[in-house]
PDB file of C-alpha atoms in Angstrom:
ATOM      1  CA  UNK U  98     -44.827-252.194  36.367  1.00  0.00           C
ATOM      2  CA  UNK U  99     -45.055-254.701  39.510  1.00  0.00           C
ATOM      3  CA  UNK U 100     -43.283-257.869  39.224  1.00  0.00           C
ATOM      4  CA  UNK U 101     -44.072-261.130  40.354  1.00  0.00           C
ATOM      5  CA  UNK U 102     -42.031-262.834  43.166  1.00  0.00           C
ATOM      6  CA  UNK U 103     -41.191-265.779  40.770  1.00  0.00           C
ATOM      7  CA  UNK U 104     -39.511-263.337  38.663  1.00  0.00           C
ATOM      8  CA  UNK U 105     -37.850-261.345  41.340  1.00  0.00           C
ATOM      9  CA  UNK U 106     -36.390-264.419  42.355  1.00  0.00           C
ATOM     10  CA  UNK U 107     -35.148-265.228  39.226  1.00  0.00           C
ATOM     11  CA  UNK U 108     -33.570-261.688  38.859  1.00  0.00           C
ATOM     12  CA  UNK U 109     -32.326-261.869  42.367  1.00  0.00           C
ATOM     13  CA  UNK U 110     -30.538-265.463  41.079  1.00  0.00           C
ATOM     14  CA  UNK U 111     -29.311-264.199  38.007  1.00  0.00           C
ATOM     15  CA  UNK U 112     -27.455-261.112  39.687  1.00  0.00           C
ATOM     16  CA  UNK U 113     -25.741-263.388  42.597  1.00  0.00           C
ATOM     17  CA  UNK U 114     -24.722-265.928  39.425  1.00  0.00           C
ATOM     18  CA  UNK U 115     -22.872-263.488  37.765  1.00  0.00           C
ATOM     19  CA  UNK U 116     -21.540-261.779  40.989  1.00  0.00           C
ATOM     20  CA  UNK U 117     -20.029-265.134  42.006  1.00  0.00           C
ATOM     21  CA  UNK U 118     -18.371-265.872  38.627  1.00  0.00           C
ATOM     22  CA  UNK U 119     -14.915-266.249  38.452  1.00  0.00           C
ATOM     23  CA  UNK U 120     -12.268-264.040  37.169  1.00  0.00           C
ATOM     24  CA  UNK U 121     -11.475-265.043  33.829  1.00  0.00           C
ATOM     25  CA  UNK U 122      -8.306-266.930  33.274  1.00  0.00           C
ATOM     26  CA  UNK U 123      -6.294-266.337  29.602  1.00  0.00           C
ATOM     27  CA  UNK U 124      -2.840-267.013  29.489  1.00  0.00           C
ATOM     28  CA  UNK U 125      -0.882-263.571  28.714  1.00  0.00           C
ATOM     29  CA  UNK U 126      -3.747-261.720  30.193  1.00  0.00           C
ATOM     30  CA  UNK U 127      -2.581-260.319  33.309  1.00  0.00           C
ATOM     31  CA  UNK U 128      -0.918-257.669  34.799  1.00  0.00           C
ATOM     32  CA  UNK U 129       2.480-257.967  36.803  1.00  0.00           C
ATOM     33  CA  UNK U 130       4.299-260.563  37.870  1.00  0.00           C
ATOM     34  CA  UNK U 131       4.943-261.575  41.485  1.00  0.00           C
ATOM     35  CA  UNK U 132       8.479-263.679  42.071  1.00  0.00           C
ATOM     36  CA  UNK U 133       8.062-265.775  44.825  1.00  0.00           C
ATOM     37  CA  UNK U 134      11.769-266.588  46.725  1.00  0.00           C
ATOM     38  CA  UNK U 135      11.939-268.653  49.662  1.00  0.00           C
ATOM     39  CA  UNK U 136      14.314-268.872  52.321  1.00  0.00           C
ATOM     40  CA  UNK U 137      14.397-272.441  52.673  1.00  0.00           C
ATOM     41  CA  UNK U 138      16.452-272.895  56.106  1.00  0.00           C
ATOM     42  CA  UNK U 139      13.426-271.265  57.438  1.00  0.00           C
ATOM     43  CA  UNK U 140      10.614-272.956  55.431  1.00  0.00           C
ATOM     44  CA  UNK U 141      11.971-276.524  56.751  1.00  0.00           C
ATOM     45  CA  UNK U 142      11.641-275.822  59.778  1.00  0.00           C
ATOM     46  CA  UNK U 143       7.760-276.019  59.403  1.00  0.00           C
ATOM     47  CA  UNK U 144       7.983-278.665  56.157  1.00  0.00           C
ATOM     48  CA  UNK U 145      10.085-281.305  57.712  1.00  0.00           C
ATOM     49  CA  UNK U 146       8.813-283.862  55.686  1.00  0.00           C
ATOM     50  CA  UNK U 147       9.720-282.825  52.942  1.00  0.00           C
ATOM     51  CA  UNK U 148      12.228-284.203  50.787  1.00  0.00           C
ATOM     52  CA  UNK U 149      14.496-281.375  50.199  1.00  0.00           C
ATOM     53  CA  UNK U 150      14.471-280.460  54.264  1.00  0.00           C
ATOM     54  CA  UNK U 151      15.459-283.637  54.968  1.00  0.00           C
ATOM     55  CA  UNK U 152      18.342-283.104  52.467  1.00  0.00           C
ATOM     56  CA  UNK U 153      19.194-279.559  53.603  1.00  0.00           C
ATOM     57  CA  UNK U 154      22.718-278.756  54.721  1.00  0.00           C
ATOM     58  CA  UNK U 155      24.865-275.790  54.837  1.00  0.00           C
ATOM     59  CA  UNK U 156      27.273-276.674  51.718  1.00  0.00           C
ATOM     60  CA  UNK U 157      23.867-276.347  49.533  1.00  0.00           C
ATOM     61  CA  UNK U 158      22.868-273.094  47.724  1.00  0.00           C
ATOM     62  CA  UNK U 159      19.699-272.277  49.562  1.00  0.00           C
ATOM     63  CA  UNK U 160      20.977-272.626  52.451  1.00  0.00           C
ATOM     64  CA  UNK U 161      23.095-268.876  52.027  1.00  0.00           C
ATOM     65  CA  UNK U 162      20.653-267.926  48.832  1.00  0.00           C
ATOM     66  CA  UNK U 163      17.166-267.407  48.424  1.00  0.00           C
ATOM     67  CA  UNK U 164      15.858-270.150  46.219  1.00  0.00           C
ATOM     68  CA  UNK U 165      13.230-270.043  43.711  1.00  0.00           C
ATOM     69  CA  UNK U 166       9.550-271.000  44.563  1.00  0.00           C
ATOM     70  CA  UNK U 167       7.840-269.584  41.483  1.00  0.00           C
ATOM     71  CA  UNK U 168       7.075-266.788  39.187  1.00  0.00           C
ATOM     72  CA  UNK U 169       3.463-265.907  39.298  1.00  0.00           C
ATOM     73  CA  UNK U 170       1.169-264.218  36.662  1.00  0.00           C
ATOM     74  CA  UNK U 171      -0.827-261.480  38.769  1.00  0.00           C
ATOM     75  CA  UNK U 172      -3.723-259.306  38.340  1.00  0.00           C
ATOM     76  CA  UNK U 173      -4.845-256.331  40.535  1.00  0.00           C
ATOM     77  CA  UNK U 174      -7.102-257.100  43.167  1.00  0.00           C
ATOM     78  CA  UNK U 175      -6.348-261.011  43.145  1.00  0.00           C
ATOM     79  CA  UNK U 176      -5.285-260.873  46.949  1.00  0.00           C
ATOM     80  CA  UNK U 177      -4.412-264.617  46.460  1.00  0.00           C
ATOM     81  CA  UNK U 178      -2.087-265.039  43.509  1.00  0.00           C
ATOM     82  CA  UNK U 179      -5.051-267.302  41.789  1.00  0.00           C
ATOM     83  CA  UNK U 180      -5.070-266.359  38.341  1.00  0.00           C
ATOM     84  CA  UNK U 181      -4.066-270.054  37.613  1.00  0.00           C
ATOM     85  CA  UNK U 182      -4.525-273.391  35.658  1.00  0.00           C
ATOM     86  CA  UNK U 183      -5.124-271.498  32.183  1.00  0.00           C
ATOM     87  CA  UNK U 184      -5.657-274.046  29.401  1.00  0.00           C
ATOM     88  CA  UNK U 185      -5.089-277.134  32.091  1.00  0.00           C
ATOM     89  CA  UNK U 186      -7.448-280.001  31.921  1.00  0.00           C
ATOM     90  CA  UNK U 187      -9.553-280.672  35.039  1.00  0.00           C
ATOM     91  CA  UNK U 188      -7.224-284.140  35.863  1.00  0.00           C
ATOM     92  CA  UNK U 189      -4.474-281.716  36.201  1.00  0.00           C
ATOM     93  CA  UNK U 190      -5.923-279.553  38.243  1.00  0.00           C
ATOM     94  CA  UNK U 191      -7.294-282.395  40.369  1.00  0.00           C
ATOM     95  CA  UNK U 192      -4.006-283.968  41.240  1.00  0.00           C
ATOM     96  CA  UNK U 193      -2.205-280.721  41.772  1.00  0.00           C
ATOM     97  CA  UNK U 194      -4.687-279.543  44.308  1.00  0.00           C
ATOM     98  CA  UNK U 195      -4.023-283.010  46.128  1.00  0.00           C
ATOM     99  CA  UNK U 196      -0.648-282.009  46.234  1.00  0.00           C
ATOM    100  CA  UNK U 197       0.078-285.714  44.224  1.00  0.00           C
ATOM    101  CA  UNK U 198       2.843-283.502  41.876  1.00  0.00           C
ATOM    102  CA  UNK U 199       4.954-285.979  40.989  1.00  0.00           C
ATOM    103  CA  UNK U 200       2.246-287.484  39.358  1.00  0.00           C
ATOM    104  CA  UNK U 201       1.385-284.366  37.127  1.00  0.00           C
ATOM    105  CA  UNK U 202       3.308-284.997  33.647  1.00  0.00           C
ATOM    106  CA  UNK U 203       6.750-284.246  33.506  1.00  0.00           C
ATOM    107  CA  UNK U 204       7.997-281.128  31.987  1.00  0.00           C
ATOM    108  CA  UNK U 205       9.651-280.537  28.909  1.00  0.00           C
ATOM    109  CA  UNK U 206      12.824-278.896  30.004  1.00  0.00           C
ATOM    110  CA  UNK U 207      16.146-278.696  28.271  1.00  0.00           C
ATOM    111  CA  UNK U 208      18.728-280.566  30.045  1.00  0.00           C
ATOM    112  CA  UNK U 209      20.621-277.309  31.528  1.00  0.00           C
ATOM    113  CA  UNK U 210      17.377-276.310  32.730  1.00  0.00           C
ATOM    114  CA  UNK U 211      17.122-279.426  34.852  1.00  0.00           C
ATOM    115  CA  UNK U 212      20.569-279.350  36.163  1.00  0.00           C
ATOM    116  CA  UNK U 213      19.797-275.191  37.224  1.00  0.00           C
ATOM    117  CA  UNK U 214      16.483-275.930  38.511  1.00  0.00           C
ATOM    118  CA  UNK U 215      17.960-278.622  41.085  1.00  0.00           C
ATOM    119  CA  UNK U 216      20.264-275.865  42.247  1.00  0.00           C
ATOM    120  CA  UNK U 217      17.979-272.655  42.475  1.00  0.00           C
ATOM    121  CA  UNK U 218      14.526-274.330  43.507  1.00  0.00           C
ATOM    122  CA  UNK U 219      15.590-277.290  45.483  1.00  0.00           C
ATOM    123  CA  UNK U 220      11.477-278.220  45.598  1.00  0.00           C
ATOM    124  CA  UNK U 221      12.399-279.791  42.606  1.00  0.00           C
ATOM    125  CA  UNK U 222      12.852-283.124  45.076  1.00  0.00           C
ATOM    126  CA  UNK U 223       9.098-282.553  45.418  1.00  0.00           C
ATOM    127  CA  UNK U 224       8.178-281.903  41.704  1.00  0.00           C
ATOM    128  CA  UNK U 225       7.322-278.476  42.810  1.00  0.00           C
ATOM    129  CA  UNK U 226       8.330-277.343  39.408  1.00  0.00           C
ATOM    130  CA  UNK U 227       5.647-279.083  38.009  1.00  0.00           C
ATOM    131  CA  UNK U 228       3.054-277.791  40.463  1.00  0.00           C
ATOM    132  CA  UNK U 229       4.695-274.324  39.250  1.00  0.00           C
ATOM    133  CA  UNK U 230       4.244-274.632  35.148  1.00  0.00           C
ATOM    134  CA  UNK U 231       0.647-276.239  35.845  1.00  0.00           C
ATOM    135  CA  UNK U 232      -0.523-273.546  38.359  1.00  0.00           C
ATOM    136  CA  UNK U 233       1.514-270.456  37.197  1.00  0.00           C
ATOM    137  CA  UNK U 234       3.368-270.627  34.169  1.00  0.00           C
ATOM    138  CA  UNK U 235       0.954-272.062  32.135  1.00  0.00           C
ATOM    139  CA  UNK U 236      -0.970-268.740  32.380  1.00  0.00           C
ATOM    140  CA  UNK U 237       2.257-266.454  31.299  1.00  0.00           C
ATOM    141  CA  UNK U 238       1.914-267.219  27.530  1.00  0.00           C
ATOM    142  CA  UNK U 239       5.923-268.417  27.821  1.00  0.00           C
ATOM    143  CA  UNK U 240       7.171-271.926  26.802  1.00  0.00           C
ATOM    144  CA  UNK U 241       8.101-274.056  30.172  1.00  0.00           C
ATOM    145  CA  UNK U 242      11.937-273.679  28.771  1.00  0.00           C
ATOM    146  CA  UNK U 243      10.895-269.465  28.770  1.00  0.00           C
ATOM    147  CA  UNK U 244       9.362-269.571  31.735  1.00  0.00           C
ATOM    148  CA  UNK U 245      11.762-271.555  34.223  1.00  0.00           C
ATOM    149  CA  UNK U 246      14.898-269.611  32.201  1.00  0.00           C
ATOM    150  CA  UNK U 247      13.715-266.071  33.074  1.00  0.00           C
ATOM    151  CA  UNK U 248      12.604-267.356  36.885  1.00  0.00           C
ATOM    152  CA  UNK U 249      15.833-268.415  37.440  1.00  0.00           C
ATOM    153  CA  UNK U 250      18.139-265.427  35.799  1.00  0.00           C
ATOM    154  CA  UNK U 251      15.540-263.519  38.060  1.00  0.00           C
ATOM    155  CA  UNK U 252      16.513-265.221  40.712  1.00  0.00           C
ATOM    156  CA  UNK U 253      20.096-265.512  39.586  1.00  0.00           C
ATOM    157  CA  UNK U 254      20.379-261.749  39.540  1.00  0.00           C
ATOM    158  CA  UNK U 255      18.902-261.313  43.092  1.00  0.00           C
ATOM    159  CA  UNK U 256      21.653-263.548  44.388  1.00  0.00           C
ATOM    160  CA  UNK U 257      24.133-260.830  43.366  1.00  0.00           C
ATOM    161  CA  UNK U 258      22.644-257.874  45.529  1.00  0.00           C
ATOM    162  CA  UNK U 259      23.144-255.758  48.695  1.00  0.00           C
ATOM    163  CA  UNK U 260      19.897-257.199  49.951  1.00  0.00           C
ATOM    164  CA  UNK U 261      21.419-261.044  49.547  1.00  0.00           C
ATOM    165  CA  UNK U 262      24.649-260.069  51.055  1.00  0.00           C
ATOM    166  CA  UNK U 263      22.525-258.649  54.198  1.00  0.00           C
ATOM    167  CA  UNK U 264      20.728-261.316  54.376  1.00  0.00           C
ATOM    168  CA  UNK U 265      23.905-263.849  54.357  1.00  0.00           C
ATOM    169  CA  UNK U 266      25.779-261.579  56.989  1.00  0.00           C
ATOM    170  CA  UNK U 267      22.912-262.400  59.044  1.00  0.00           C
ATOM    171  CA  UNK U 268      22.414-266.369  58.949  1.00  0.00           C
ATOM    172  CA  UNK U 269      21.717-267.438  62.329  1.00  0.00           C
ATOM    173  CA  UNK U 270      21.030-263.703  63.663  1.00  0.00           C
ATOM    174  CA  UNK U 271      18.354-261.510  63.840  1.00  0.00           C
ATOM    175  CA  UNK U 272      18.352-258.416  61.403  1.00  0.00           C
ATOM    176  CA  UNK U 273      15.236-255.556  61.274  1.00  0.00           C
ATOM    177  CA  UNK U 274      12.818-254.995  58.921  1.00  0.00           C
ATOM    178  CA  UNK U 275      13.719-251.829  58.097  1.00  0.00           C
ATOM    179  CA  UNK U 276      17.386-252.613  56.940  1.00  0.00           C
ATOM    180  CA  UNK U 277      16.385-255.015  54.621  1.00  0.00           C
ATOM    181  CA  UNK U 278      13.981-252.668  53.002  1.00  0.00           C
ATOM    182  CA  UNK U 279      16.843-249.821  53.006  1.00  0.00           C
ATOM    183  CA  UNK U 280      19.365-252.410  51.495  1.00  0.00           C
ATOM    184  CA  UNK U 281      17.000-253.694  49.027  1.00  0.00           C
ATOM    185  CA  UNK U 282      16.795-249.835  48.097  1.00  0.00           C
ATOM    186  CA  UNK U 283      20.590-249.487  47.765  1.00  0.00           C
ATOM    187  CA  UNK U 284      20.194-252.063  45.097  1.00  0.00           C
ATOM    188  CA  UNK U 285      17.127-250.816  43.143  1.00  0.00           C
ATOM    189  CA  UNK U 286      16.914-246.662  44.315  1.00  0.00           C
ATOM    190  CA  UNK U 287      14.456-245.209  46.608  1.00  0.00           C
ATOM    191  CA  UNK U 288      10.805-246.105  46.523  1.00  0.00           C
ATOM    192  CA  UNK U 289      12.162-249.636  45.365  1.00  0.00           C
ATOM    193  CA  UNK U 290      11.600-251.392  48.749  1.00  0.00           C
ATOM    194  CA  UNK U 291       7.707-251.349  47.826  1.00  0.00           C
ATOM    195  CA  UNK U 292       7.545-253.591  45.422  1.00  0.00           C
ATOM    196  CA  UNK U 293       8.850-255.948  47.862  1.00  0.00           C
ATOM    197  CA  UNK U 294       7.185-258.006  50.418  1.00  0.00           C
ATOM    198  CA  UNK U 295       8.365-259.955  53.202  1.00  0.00           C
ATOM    199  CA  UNK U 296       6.703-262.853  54.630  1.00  0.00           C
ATOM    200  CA  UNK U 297       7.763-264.590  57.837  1.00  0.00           C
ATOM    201  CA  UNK U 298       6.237-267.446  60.100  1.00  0.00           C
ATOM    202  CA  UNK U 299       6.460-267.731  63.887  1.00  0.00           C
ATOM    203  CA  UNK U 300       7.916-270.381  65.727  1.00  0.00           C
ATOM    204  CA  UNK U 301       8.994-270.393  69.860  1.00  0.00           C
ATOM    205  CA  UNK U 302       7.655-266.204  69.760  1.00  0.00           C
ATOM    206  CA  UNK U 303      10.660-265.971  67.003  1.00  0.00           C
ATOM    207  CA  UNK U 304       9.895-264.187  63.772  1.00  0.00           C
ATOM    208  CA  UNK U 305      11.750-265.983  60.893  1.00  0.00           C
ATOM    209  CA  UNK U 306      11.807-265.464  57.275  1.00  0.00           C
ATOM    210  CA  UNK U 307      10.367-267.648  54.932  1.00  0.00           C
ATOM    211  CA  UNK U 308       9.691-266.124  51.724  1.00  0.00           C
ATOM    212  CA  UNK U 309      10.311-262.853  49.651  1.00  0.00           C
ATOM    213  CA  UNK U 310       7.456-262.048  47.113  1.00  0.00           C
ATOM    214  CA  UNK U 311       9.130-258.957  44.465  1.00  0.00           C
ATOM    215  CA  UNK U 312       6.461-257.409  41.939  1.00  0.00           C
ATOM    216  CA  UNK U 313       7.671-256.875  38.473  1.00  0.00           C
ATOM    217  CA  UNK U 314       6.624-255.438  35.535  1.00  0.00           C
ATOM    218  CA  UNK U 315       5.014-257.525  32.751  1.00  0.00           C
ATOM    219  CA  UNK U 316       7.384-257.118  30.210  1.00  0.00           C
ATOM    220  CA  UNK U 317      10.327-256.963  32.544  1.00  0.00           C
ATOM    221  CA  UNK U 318      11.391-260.359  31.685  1.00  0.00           C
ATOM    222  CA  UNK U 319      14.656-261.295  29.958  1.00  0.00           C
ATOM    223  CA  UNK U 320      16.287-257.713  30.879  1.00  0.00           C
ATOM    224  CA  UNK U 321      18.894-256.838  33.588  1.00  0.00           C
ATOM    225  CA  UNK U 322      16.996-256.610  36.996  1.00  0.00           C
ATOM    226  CA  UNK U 323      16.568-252.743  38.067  1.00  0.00           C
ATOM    227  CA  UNK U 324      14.545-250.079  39.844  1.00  0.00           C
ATOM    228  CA  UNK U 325      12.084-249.524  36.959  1.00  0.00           C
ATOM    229  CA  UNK U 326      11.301-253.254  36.204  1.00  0.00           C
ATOM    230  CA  UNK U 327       9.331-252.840  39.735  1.00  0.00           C
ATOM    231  CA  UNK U 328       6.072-252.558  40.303  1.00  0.00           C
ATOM    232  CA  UNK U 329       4.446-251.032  43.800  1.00  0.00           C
ATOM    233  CA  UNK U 330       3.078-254.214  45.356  1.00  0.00           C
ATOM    234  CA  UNK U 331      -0.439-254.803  45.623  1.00  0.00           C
ATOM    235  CA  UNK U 332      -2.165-253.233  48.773  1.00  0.00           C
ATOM    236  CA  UNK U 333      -3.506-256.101  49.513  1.00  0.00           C
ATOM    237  CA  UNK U 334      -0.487-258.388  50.115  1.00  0.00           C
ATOM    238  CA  UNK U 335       0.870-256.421  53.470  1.00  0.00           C
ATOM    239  CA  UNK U 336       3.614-258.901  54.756  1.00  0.00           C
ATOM    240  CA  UNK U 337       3.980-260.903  58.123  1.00  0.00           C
ATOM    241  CA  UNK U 338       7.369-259.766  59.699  1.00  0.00           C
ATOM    242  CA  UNK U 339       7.701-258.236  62.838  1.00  0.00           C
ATOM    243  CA  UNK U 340       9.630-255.202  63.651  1.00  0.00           C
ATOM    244  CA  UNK U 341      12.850-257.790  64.128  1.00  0.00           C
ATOM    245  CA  UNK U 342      13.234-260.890  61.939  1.00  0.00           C
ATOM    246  CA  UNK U 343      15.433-263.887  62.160  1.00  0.00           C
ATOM    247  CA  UNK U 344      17.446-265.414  59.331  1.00  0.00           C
ATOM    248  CA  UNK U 345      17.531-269.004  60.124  1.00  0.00           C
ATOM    249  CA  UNK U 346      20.604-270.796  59.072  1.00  0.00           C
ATOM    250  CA  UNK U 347      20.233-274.193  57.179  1.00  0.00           C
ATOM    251  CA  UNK U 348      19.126-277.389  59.868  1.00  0.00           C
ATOM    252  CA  UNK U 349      16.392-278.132  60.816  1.00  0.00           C
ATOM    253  CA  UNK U 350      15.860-277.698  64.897  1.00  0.00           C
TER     254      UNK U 350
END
């Protein structure tokens, strides 16, 4: 049967329409988690403006920890990290994408929360939590209290490894890629190190560390941190560190 080219058009319409549809977006539908840590002597050096950079010295935590940038639902194949804004009105979504944060509503934390979250994600100068819970956490099915608890014992628990310790030895020096792979692995056993990506940005030919994104299991929240909460990191996230990397200490230069 020959069709006519007003209907082959339509077809051709209808097949691109549901080709370009986005992925579906239900909060607790999703498959790992990715914990996003930033080393934050590094990441002012290209956010100067930013409240917390300007604030930045070496007595705080992140300036010898790796602080907390967020705790992402994931699903296979989002190369991105954009399964995001599940349940959030459009106004939300509007003011977050213009990065106007502080102006998203505030968050109903306990007050320990607060005081933990000032410590461990210091982009709480910048309301970056609430750019976090609207974006991210809204889509894990937790509570906000749930959510920013188990990011920060996560993060707590990191803090108290082989692969933190390396990474303090070497504040102001540069370490290689491989040995913080191989003492990530003396934490976590062998195979570990793929579930863990490492993400640096260049500045004066120098590559320095800026974030660390770990892939965890889905239900691996709320237990001790170990080798079989991990998940092998998605093949499309490959990392930006050279061979040798830099672990800037805290100032910004």
């Amino acid at each position: 049967m020959k069709l006519s080219w007003p209907i082959l058009i339509l077809l051709l319409l209808l097949a691109s329409t549901s080709q370009a549809e986005p992925m579906k977006r239900e909060a607790g539908r999703f498959d790992y988690y990715v914990l996003a840590l930033s080393w934050q002597p590094a990441f002012c050096e290209f956010h100067t403006d930013k409240p917390e950079c300007q604030t930045q010295d070496d007595t705080r935590y992140d300036a010898k920890s790796l602080a907390l940038h967020g705790l992402w639902p994931s699903v296979r194949g989002d190369t991105r990290h954009e399964y995001e804004f599940c349940d959030v009105s459009w106004n939300i979504k509007k003011k977050d994408r213009a990065r106007a944060w502080c102006a998203l509503p505030p968050l109903d934390l306990s007050e320990s929360a607060r005081q933990r979250l000032i410590t461990l994600m210091p982009g709480t100068r910048s309301c970056l939590e609430r750019h976090e819970w609207f974006r991210h956490g809204a889509c894990s099915g937790l509570s906000e209290n749930e959510y920013f608890d188990k990011a920060m014992a996560l993060t707590e628990q990191l803090a108290r490894t082989k692969f933190q310790a390396h990474l303090a030895k070497h504040i102001g020096k540069r370490v290689s890629r491989k040995s913080l792979l191989d003492e990530f692995e003396k934490d976590y056993g062998p195979g570990s190190s793929r579930a863990l990506i490492l993400h640096c940005e260049s500045k004066h030919g120098t590559s320095l560390l800026t974030e660390v994104h770990l892939y965890l299991k889905k239900d691996a929240l709320g237990a001790p941190l170990s080798g079989a909460a991990l998940v092998r990191a998605d093949e499309s996230e490959k990392g930006s560190c050279k061979k040798q990397i830099a672990i800037d200490p805290a100032g910004i230069r």
